């Protein structure tokens, strides 16, 4: 059975992905943008599996969903590390 | 613990680490504008992953509803973060672009400013450099824009202001003269544009300093004008010289005949007028740089020392003369007679500029011109020059006079006082000797003429001075006279015969070759004009040299524009006499060539 909140998360996730696609040329100026976007895409993938598991392969896709959450949080940690530990002069 | 709970625990721990790093670096973050959003996302993620962990580890399902709400908020936070990133990047781009524009304006070599609602919004460094005004000063209520412009540009400025007030279309460019901080006039080419600024329209002004460009243009125009006048003067002088040779020659012949005193007096007057005309054409030739010169290695100090007594007499008692001669002065290659004439002409001008007396200073020195000076004075072709400076304390001259003094027939003296050829001659001579002149003058403060002649480092060669005894001018040799002008040929033949020579005349090169072949071994000298139709003098001599290369040749011409003397310099070993010549001059020259 599909859950409303999970569908909303997925729809929002796709909309943001679309937005990223449109504004990709500007967004690629963010430092380590590939890491950041990977973190986000892993999250969207997790939301996708959380909906798909309601239709097929519930057990495996559920594991994948949570695996992707973990993957996403690790990738974001890497991005934060890469981006926020460089030396910046305080004005 | 299930795999799922384990993955959720990893997510929770990793998110906590992320939050810690983030908080530690809070003040030093690269993107300060999004740090609250990012922190919000991380906290949200922490609670979301924590509720997932609590649920999947079997602790409780109590947070299931909270988990749904948090889960829905996460993509929204991501959307806000990316949107804020875009804003941030756009702002940064704008800042970079503004910085580039600001640098471009500030570092421009042109004066740039922006006026909006009668207020200077921007002025660049060049503006400050030229006018020594800061943006605060130009925005003072008592600041008047027209103070920056010279009087002659006030009308154009008022017209521009009127155009701007009426929002009329502006001209593509304006020419103004502005006054710099030292109140010196600077010519500028300006362009003004309406540009959108804030909520209205601003005026952007760009002014380029074209003083240097105008000076060089003026220099070029002046030099082209002098060149054109020179061509004209040289052409006239050439034709006149041929006629004067005839007038001179026949009047000299007639003076030796037996006539009544009255007729002899008339002839004498004709001869005097002819001599005056000869001097005039000689000056014209000097100006047009077509005078025949024989440059030798000379020392200007020596020439000045030799001339000084004569110059003292010329200047009179009211003018004190002093010399500051550099004992280390380098030699220059120039025609001695011409340099003497240059000094004399300038000194005569100085004398006339000091009717109540004064002081004349002659100075020499070695000058090494730097690249900047040579760039500003294209006529300065080499670096090392010997400088001859003649200064007076006379009435001086204004800018208009100064710009025209070298023009032939331009004179500020009365009609009976000068021909206006003195300084024109100076100009022609100096240019012909590869030098140049600078003139500095101010009204009532005198004038300084600085003559620069390129230094020559050749070894001094002895100057052969022709000093033949006039009594020994008679001869009985055979001369082949080649001249296309019937009048000149006839008078020259008469003169030569008078001195005892046998003369065979030819009207052109072909005839001369034919005559020579008929008289092989009998001709002692070829006296030929330089410029003749079909075959010129040089060509004729080359052909005759093929038959006998020991031939003695004397060229004569009233004007020299052929290959031999294109630059007015006789080639090494060639003998030349300038028309019009006197009988004695011709006889002396012929003897010196024959006896060599």
XYZ file of C-alpha atoms in Angstrom:
687
model
C 0.000 0.000 0.000
C 1.340 3.405 -1.011
C 1.633 6.040 1.710
C 0.722 9.674 1.022
C 3.703 11.131 2.859
C 6.135 8.937 0.899
C 4.538 9.940 -2.419
C 4.803 13.643 -1.416
C 8.496 13.161 -0.542
C 9.145 11.516 -3.912
C 7.221 14.153 -5.888
C 9.099 16.968 -4.081
C 12.314 15.070 -4.652
C 11.638 14.826 -8.396
C 10.684 18.493 -8.594
C 13.943 19.487 -6.920
C 15.824 17.143 -9.281
C 14.129 18.860 -12.227
C 15.079 22.241 -10.786
C 18.698 21.062 -10.470
C 18.630 19.911 -14.099
C 17.393 23.305 -15.278
C 19.840 25.300 -13.175
C 22.711 22.840 -13.459
C 25.077 25.319 -15.185
C 24.798 27.728 -12.273
C 24.769 25.077 -9.551
C 27.967 23.486 -10.769
C 29.770 26.546 -9.402
C 29.077 25.256 -5.868
C 32.242 23.848 -4.360
C 32.350 19.987 -4.693
C 28.941 20.127 -6.350
C 29.209 16.517 -7.546
C 29.425 15.229 -3.936
C 26.525 17.389 -2.811
C 24.316 16.345 -5.737
C 25.241 12.686 -5.224
C 24.083 12.985 -1.589
C 20.785 14.428 -2.741
C 20.266 11.883 -5.570
C 20.895 9.004 -3.114
C 18.168 10.478 -0.910
C 15.748 10.716 -3.861
C 16.623 7.099 -4.761
C 15.814 6.068 -1.186
C 12.433 7.837 -1.433
C 11.842 6.084 -4.768
C 12.568 2.643 -3.230
C 10.311 3.397 -0.252
C 7.420 3.813 -2.713
C 8.458 0.945 -4.974
C 8.713 -1.493 -2.079
C 4.996 -1.075 -1.611
C 4.536 -2.677 -5.047
C 7.368 -5.221 -5.431
C 10.253 -6.808 -3.520
C 9.289 -5.140 -0.295
C 11.985 -6.732 1.841
C 14.944 -6.073 -0.460
C 13.890 -2.641 -1.565
C 13.321 -1.634 2.063
C 16.925 -2.612 2.868
C 18.068 -0.669 -0.205
C 16.042 2.363 0.934
C 17.787 2.485 4.323
C 21.139 1.663 2.764
C 20.694 4.698 0.482
C 19.757 6.900 3.463
C 23.051 5.886 5.063
C 24.882 6.431 1.777
C 23.319 9.864 1.403
C 24.239 10.951 4.948
C 27.844 9.770 4.443
C 28.119 11.636 1.110
C 26.779 14.798 2.716
C 29.288 14.399 5.551
C 32.032 14.184 2.904
C 30.700 17.327 1.202
C 30.542 19.187 4.530
C 34.067 18.068 5.295
C 35.349 19.128 1.859
C 33.503 22.409 1.847
C 33.543 23.600 5.413
C 37.047 22.698 6.490
C 38.853 24.835 3.908
C 40.452 27.998 5.193
C 38.247 31.044 4.804
C 39.217 34.496 6.008
C 36.812 35.908 8.559
C 35.741 39.418 7.594
C 19.606 -5.617 15.343
C 18.353 -5.779 11.755
C 20.335 -4.472 8.757
C 17.806 -1.695 8.375
C 18.238 -0.518 11.980
C 22.021 -0.701 11.522
C 21.863 1.480 8.372
C 19.643 3.962 10.245
C 22.074 4.056 13.158
C 24.919 4.795 10.711
C 22.809 7.610 9.232
C 22.175 9.057 12.710
C 25.848 8.903 13.748
C 27.102 10.341 10.446
C 24.569 13.182 10.654
C 25.686 13.968 14.221
C 29.317 14.126 12.980
C 28.201 16.410 10.149
C 26.465 18.714 12.646
C 29.545 18.800 14.875
C 31.876 19.670 11.976
C 29.421 22.251 10.798
C 29.140 23.885 14.218
C 32.914 23.895 14.706
C 33.342 25.649 11.369
C 30.279 27.858 11.833
C 32.119 31.202 11.730
C 34.468 30.126 8.980
C 31.996 28.594 6.610
C 32.412 29.197 2.890
C 28.722 29.909 2.405
C 27.551 31.927 5.444
C 24.237 32.810 3.772
C 23.017 29.209 3.765
C 24.412 27.946 7.042
C 21.074 28.224 8.905
C 19.273 26.322 6.163
C 21.983 23.657 6.111
C 21.921 23.362 9.868
C 18.132 23.050 9.710
C 18.429 20.282 7.116
C 21.021 18.398 9.183
C 18.913 18.617 12.379
C 15.835 17.592 10.434
C 17.733 14.665 8.932
C 19.011 13.717 12.398
C 15.478 13.520 13.816
C 14.214 11.717 10.711
C 16.970 9.066 10.806
C 16.588 8.794 14.629
C 12.836 8.121 14.325
C 13.574 5.539 11.598
C 16.130 3.875 13.868
C 13.733 3.866 16.855
C 11.027 2.345 14.673
C 13.187 -0.321 12.953
C 15.109 -1.296 16.051
C 11.760 -2.181 17.602
C 11.923 0.339 20.462
C 8.624 2.064 19.694
C 6.325 3.203 16.866
C 5.448 6.311 18.797
C 7.329 8.674 16.411
C 5.776 7.291 13.194
C 3.584 10.382 12.622
C 6.506 12.729 13.390
C 8.624 10.723 10.966
C 6.087 11.288 8.150
C 6.037 15.041 8.794
C 9.826 15.314 8.991
C 10.210 13.220 5.847
C 7.973 15.570 3.862
C 9.951 18.612 5.037
C 13.353 17.292 3.936
C 12.910 17.801 0.125
C 11.533 21.281 0.810
C 14.676 22.157 2.747
C 16.752 20.839 -0.160
C 14.753 23.027 -2.557
C 15.378 26.095 -0.356
C 19.070 25.279 -0.117
C 19.528 24.988 -3.888
C 17.487 28.121 -4.462
C 19.590 30.057 -1.931
C 22.719 28.686 -3.568
C 21.527 30.118 -6.876
C 20.857 33.512 -5.288
C 24.264 33.418 -3.717
C 26.013 32.524 -6.958
C 24.141 35.210 -8.888
C 25.110 37.769 -6.263
C 28.713 36.659 -6.441
C 28.678 36.886 -10.252
C 27.283 40.370 -10.012
C 29.940 41.344 -7.497
C 32.670 39.930 -9.746
C 31.258 41.710 -12.741
C 31.017 44.983 -10.812
C 34.562 44.541 -9.593
C 35.786 43.970 -13.159
C 33.891 47.042 -14.379
C 35.204 49.100 -11.482
C 38.801 48.029 -12.191
C 38.341 48.712 -15.882
C 37.098 52.206 -15.144
C 39.618 52.959 -12.438
C 42.607 51.736 -14.434
C 41.537 53.301 -17.706
C 43.886 55.791 -19.326
C 40.824 57.859 -20.206
C 38.941 60.152 -17.876
C 35.662 58.422 -16.972
C 32.820 59.713 -14.854
C 29.148 59.099 -14.243
C 26.707 61.871 -13.413
C 23.253 61.104 -12.074
C 20.823 63.833 -11.115
C 23.583 66.486 -11.070
C 25.647 64.306 -8.784
C 28.945 62.629 -9.668
C 28.394 58.956 -8.890
C 31.722 57.723 -10.245
C 35.026 59.345 -11.159
C 38.097 57.318 -12.005
C 41.771 57.641 -11.081
C 42.591 59.482 -14.307
C 39.998 62.121 -13.443
C 41.638 62.582 -10.069
C 45.102 62.607 -11.683
C 44.220 65.269 -14.259
C 42.007 67.546 -12.179
C 43.249 66.620 -8.690
C 39.675 66.404 -7.456
C 38.054 63.756 -5.288
C 34.455 62.626 -5.641
C 33.570 64.550 -2.474
C 35.041 67.736 -3.937
C 33.202 67.469 -7.258
C 29.963 66.967 -5.351
C 30.355 70.103 -3.248
C 27.504 72.577 -3.874
C 29.972 75.299 -4.922
C 31.706 73.076 -7.513
C 31.338 74.371 -11.070
C 31.900 71.914 -13.909
C 32.798 74.674 -16.376
C 35.861 75.523 -14.285
C 37.458 72.378 -15.631
C 37.094 73.575 -19.206
C 39.192 76.155 -21.041
C 37.540 79.358 -22.125
C 37.516 78.266 -25.780
C 35.506 75.158 -24.871
C 32.840 76.922 -22.816
C 30.488 77.299 -25.756
C 30.734 73.624 -26.689
C 30.253 72.647 -23.043
C 27.137 74.820 -22.709
C 25.777 73.250 -25.875
C 26.364 69.785 -24.439
C 24.703 70.707 -21.142
C 21.726 72.075 -23.045
C 21.471 68.841 -25.078
C 21.542 66.784 -21.885
C 18.911 68.946 -20.162
C 16.599 68.599 -23.150
C 17.413 64.860 -23.365
C 18.424 65.427 -26.994
C 20.486 62.941 -28.982
C 24.166 63.482 -28.227
C 26.924 63.851 -30.819
C 29.183 60.808 -31.374
C 32.143 62.802 -30.076
C 33.051 66.219 -28.768
C 36.371 68.012 -28.740
C 37.153 70.036 -25.673
C 40.118 71.695 -24.106
C 40.192 71.076 -20.378
C 42.438 72.579 -17.731
C 44.480 70.264 -15.579
C 45.517 70.843 -11.999
C 48.418 73.052 -13.161
C 45.985 75.014 -15.358
C 47.650 73.628 -18.464
C 45.415 73.093 -21.466
C 44.741 69.486 -22.449
C 42.916 68.601 -25.636
C 40.408 65.843 -25.110
C 38.127 63.874 -27.353
C 35.000 63.154 -25.361
C 31.995 60.930 -25.772
C 28.860 61.022 -23.651
C 26.117 58.455 -23.370
C 22.835 58.166 -21.578
C 22.797 54.991 -19.523
C 20.180 53.400 -17.277
C 21.218 53.918 -13.711
C 19.292 53.239 -10.514
C 15.739 54.420 -11.294
C 16.622 56.885 -13.972
C 19.084 57.900 -16.638
C 22.676 58.863 -15.931
C 25.287 60.468 -18.158
C 28.481 58.540 -18.662
C 31.384 60.647 -19.900
C 34.674 59.397 -21.356
C 37.438 61.830 -22.207
C 40.610 60.853 -23.987
C 43.724 63.009 -23.840
C 44.642 63.721 -27.466
C 47.146 66.501 -26.839
C 50.007 64.305 -27.951
C 48.148 63.037 -31.015
C 47.230 66.581 -32.050
C 50.812 67.707 -31.597
C 52.081 64.909 -33.824
C 49.368 65.613 -36.406
C 50.332 69.261 -36.411
C 53.988 68.285 -36.772
C 53.160 66.058 -39.725
C 50.996 68.741 -41.328
C 53.742 71.302 -40.867
C 56.360 69.000 -42.315
C 54.147 68.174 -45.325
C 53.525 71.866 -45.864
C 57.238 72.629 -45.725
C 57.933 69.765 -48.111
C 55.366 71.078 -50.596
C 56.673 74.629 -50.360
C 60.188 73.245 -50.732
C 59.276 71.392 -53.925
C 57.750 74.538 -55.356
C 60.636 76.762 -54.314
C 63.202 74.270 -55.611
C 61.466 74.038 -58.975
C 61.305 77.793 -59.375
C 64.931 78.197 -58.305
C 66.072 75.672 -60.906
C 64.458 77.523 -63.803
C 65.665 80.836 -62.466
C 69.216 79.572 -62.204
C 69.331 78.767 -65.901
C 68.099 82.246 -66.771
C 70.461 83.876 -64.274
C 73.417 82.002 -65.749
C 72.656 83.662 -69.073
C 72.050 87.128 -67.568
C 75.164 86.880 -65.409
C 77.358 85.542 -68.154
C 76.400 88.071 -70.795
C 76.475 91.018 -68.413
C 80.007 90.024 -67.401
C 81.028 89.729 -71.053
C 79.434 93.080 -71.857
C 81.208 94.760 -68.951
C 84.533 93.886 -70.568
C 83.484 95.476 -73.900
C 83.980 99.104 -74.773
C 80.754 101.005 -74.197
C 79.920 104.459 -73.013
C 79.964 105.018 -69.253
C 76.167 105.298 -69.211
C 75.659 101.922 -70.908
C 78.302 100.292 -68.723
C 76.424 101.642 -65.715
C 73.194 100.058 -66.970
C 75.002 96.763 -67.472
C 76.478 97.025 -63.996
C 72.962 97.470 -62.568
C 71.781 94.415 -64.494
C 74.673 92.438 -63.047
C 73.977 93.639 -59.498
C 70.334 92.655 -59.813
C 71.392 89.301 -61.189
C 73.719 88.735 -58.228
C 70.899 89.576 -55.802
C 68.592 87.198 -57.645
C 71.305 84.531 -57.492
C 71.469 84.875 -53.716
C 67.704 84.580 -53.518
C 67.573 81.406 -55.592
C 70.445 80.023 -53.575
C 68.398 80.552 -50.401
C 65.382 78.933 -52.029
C 67.509 75.940 -52.953
C 68.832 75.757 -49.421
C 65.312 75.754 -48.062
C 64.136 73.142 -50.536
C 67.164 71.020 -49.611
C 68.297 70.939 -53.232
C 71.448 72.927 -52.718
C 74.590 71.059 -53.585
C 76.508 70.388 -50.424
C 79.858 68.849 -49.695
C 79.605 67.521 -46.163
C 82.827 67.230 -44.224
C 83.585 66.213 -40.690
C 83.446 69.468 -38.741
C 83.527 70.712 -35.186
C 80.867 73.305 -34.416
C 83.083 74.944 -31.774
C 85.694 75.681 -34.415
C 83.151 77.250 -36.734
C 81.766 79.435 -33.945
C 85.254 80.486 -32.853
C 86.136 81.430 -36.450
C 82.921 83.382 -36.870
C 82.741 85.109 -33.497
C 84.518 88.351 -34.502
C 82.318 88.724 -37.527
C 79.208 88.032 -35.420
C 80.265 90.707 -32.900
C 80.468 93.257 -35.702
C 77.115 92.079 -37.016
C 75.393 92.435 -33.642
C 76.812 95.850 -32.817
C 77.840 97.272 -29.478
C 74.431 97.059 -27.801
C 74.323 93.297 -27.863
C 76.655 91.326 -25.608
C 77.672 87.980 -26.986
C 78.820 85.077 -24.884
C 79.747 81.513 -25.739
C 79.523 78.351 -23.679
C 81.292 75.771 -25.810
C 81.673 72.173 -24.766
C 85.350 71.255 -25.233
C 84.365 67.577 -25.583
C 81.932 68.327 -28.423
C 81.696 65.525 -30.962
C 82.177 66.175 -34.664
C 79.290 66.306 -37.107
C 79.173 65.788 -40.842
C 77.900 68.911 -42.506
C 78.701 71.527 -45.094
C 80.857 74.219 -43.463
C 79.489 77.021 -45.614
C 75.947 76.024 -44.816
C 76.507 75.827 -41.069
C 78.109 79.270 -41.145
C 75.067 80.505 -42.996
C 72.760 78.942 -40.381
C 74.564 80.663 -37.512
C 74.617 83.934 -39.379
C 70.896 83.839 -40.236
C 69.851 83.057 -36.666
C 72.141 85.738 -35.280
C 70.713 88.303 -37.721
C 67.224 87.404 -36.514
C 68.351 87.680 -32.904
C 69.841 91.093 -33.598
C 66.571 92.286 -35.138
C 64.685 90.908 -32.111
C 66.849 93.046 -29.783
C 66.516 96.586 -31.165
C 67.381 98.051 -27.760
C 70.268 95.695 -27.169
C 70.486 92.553 -25.080
C 72.466 89.395 -24.754
C 73.152 86.613 -27.209
C 74.416 83.281 -25.973
C 75.867 80.586 -28.199
C 76.172 77.215 -26.584
C 77.268 73.794 -27.741
C 77.025 70.393 -26.134
C 76.649 66.694 -26.711
C 73.114 65.446 -26.354
C 71.990 61.875 -25.927
C 68.324 61.679 -26.806
C 66.276 59.150 -24.901
C 63.642 56.960 -26.506
C 60.793 59.066 -25.151
C 62.200 62.218 -26.762
C 62.727 60.364 -30.044
C 59.156 59.091 -29.905
C 57.872 62.647 -29.519
C 60.238 64.024 -32.179
C 60.074 61.669 -35.177
C 62.701 63.777 -36.948
C 65.259 62.662 -34.329
C 66.500 59.508 -35.988
C 69.708 58.777 -34.119
C 70.464 58.969 -30.423
C 73.672 61.023 -30.350
C 73.529 64.654 -31.408
C 75.759 67.693 -31.218
C 73.612 70.592 -30.092
C 74.118 74.203 -31.083
C 71.955 76.608 -29.133
C 71.578 80.310 -29.911
C 69.558 82.314 -27.373
C 68.650 85.950 -27.319
C 66.930 88.202 -24.810
C 64.811 89.880 -27.444
C 61.111 90.465 -27.907
C 60.344 86.777 -28.382
C 57.399 85.512 -30.374
C 53.945 84.124 -29.871
C 52.802 80.590 -30.686
C 51.400 81.528 -34.115
C 54.631 83.186 -35.192
C 56.682 80.324 -33.771
C 54.725 77.798 -35.836
C 55.370 79.746 -39.051
C 58.900 81.095 -38.748
C 60.413 78.470 -41.034
C 57.983 79.115 -43.857
C 59.652 80.860 -46.792
C 58.687 84.503 -47.215
C 57.081 84.602 -43.762
C 58.460 87.625 -41.994
C 57.498 89.823 -39.072
C 59.979 92.456 -40.177
C 59.200 95.346 -42.468
C 59.191 94.800 -46.222
C 62.552 96.432 -46.680
C 64.186 94.535 -43.813
C 64.012 90.921 -44.831
C 62.972 88.516 -47.509
C 61.541 85.967 -45.081
C 64.012 83.403 -46.318
C 66.567 83.517 -43.506
C 65.016 80.953 -41.185
C 63.541 78.991 -44.095
C 67.112 78.559 -45.278
C 68.164 77.494 -41.782
C 65.396 74.899 -41.726
C 66.294 73.527 -45.163
C 69.997 73.351 -44.380
C 69.544 71.582 -41.075
C 67.114 69.069 -42.544
C 69.461 68.491 -45.471
C 72.236 67.731 -42.998
C 69.983 65.188 -41.209
C 69.453 67.419 -38.210
C 66.479 69.161 -36.675
C 65.631 72.376 -34.862
C 63.662 73.143 -31.733
C 62.524 76.668 -31.025
C 61.556 77.915 -27.595
C 60.210 81.377 -27.165
C 58.027 83.531 -24.989
C 56.869 87.055 -25.616
C 59.322 89.580 -24.120
C 61.510 86.776 -22.843
C 63.573 86.074 -25.915
C 63.995 83.027 -28.068
C 66.235 79.994 -28.193
C 67.025 78.060 -31.329
C 68.392 74.617 -30.624
C 69.966 72.881 -33.573
C 70.706 69.190 -33.358
C 73.101 67.588 -35.821
C 73.821 63.860 -35.715
C 77.220 62.979 -34.344
C 79.694 61.354 -36.747
C 82.455 59.159 -35.440
C 84.444 58.901 -38.677
C 88.101 59.908 -38.588
C 88.785 63.478 -39.605
C 89.642 63.860 -43.245
C 91.620 66.776 -44.591
C 89.628 69.410 -46.388
C 91.063 70.347 -49.761
C 90.928 74.054 -50.206
C 90.997 75.311 -53.721
C 93.322 78.289 -53.980
C 94.301 78.795 -57.549
C 96.038 81.949 -58.659
C 93.598 83.991 -60.715
C 96.342 84.818 -63.186
C 96.715 81.190 -64.077
C 93.094 80.686 -65.108
C 93.819 80.850 -68.832
C 94.056 77.578 -70.703
C 94.252 76.158 -74.191
C 92.741 72.725 -73.622
C 89.770 71.375 -75.510
C 86.507 71.188 -73.636
C 83.435 69.280 -74.728
C 80.494 71.333 -73.447
C 77.195 69.462 -73.167
C 74.123 71.560 -72.298
C 70.553 71.295 -73.564
C 69.620 74.929 -72.841
C 70.721 76.977 -75.885
C 71.129 80.216 -73.896
C 73.228 78.647 -71.149
C 75.313 76.750 -73.701
C 76.028 79.893 -75.691
C 77.061 81.991 -72.697
C 79.217 79.222 -71.231
C 80.919 78.753 -74.588
C 81.653 82.497 -74.722
C 83.158 82.442 -71.213
C 85.349 79.424 -71.970
C 86.582 80.892 -75.230
C 87.409 84.093 -73.400
C 89.751 82.115 -71.184
C 91.457 80.602 -74.217
C 89.843 77.181 -74.311
C 88.823 75.348 -77.449
C 85.160 74.543 -77.044
C 83.121 71.911 -78.830
C 79.429 72.144 -77.939
C 76.762 69.479 -77.906
C 73.049 69.959 -77.180
C 72.488 66.452 -75.793
C 74.189 63.225 -74.757
C 73.920 61.459 -78.115
C 75.488 64.362 -79.949
C 78.230 64.522 -77.299
C 79.114 60.841 -77.830
C 79.234 61.325 -81.588
C 81.506 64.382 -81.237
C 83.720 62.561 -78.740
C 84.165 59.656 -81.146
C 85.179 62.107 -83.880
C 87.742 63.735 -81.563
C 89.155 60.758 -79.681
C 92.249 61.745 -77.661
C 91.748 65.448 -78.290
C 89.235 66.263 -75.546
C 90.718 67.264 -72.193
C 87.538 67.905 -70.207
C 83.854 67.100 -70.419
C 81.732 69.917 -69.006
C 78.188 68.591 -68.810
C 74.830 69.535 -67.406
C 73.372 66.981 -65.006
C 69.761 66.938 -66.096
C 69.116 66.636 -69.795
C 66.326 65.045 -71.793
C 66.807 61.462 -73.074
C 70.324 60.982 -71.638
C 71.412 62.642 -68.405
C 74.929 63.785 -67.582
C 75.770 60.762 -65.466
C 74.682 58.346 -68.176
C 76.701 60.227 -70.768
C 79.823 60.162 -68.621
C 79.432 56.438 -67.949
C 79.302 55.785 -71.692
C 82.342 57.972 -72.324
C 84.218 56.252 -69.472
C 83.779 52.979 -71.376
C 85.942 54.519 -74.088
C 88.401 56.313 -71.802
C 88.241 55.971 -68.052
C 90.841 58.704 -67.500
C 88.475 61.379 -68.760
C 88.144 64.508 -66.663
C 84.582 65.547 -65.999
C 82.967 68.606 -64.469
C 79.214 68.566 -63.866
C 77.091 71.666 -63.588
C 73.448 72.151 -62.774
C 70.987 74.664 -61.462
C 68.966 72.004 -59.774
C 69.824 68.552 -58.769
C 67.196 65.939 -58.585
C 68.832 63.160 -60.513
C 70.260 59.916 -59.298
C 73.731 61.302 -58.751
C 72.731 63.999 -56.371
C 69.247 63.016 -55.308
C 70.073 63.819 -51.728
C 71.976 66.942 -52.711
C 75.310 65.309 -52.017
C 77.937 64.926 -54.701
C 79.322 61.438 -54.830
C 82.933 60.922 -53.839
C 85.354 62.005 -56.608
C 82.837 63.952 -58.668
C 83.389 67.580 -59.487
C 80.458 69.928 -59.579
C 79.697 73.604 -60.068
C 76.361 75.150 -59.185
C 74.561 77.359 -61.693
C 74.519 80.300 -61.915
C 78.263 80.768 -61.751
C 80.487 83.741 -62.384
C 83.152 83.652 -65.062
C 85.929 83.426 -62.476
C 84.202 80.658 -60.518
C 83.837 78.597 -63.682
C 87.399 79.290 -64.831
C 88.823 78.383 -61.411
C 86.869 75.181 -61.227
C 87.909 74.143 -64.740
C 91.569 74.763 -64.003
C 91.409 72.822 -60.756
C 89.835 69.837 -62.514
C 92.223 69.913 -65.490
C 95.327 70.259 -63.326
C 94.350 67.494 -60.922
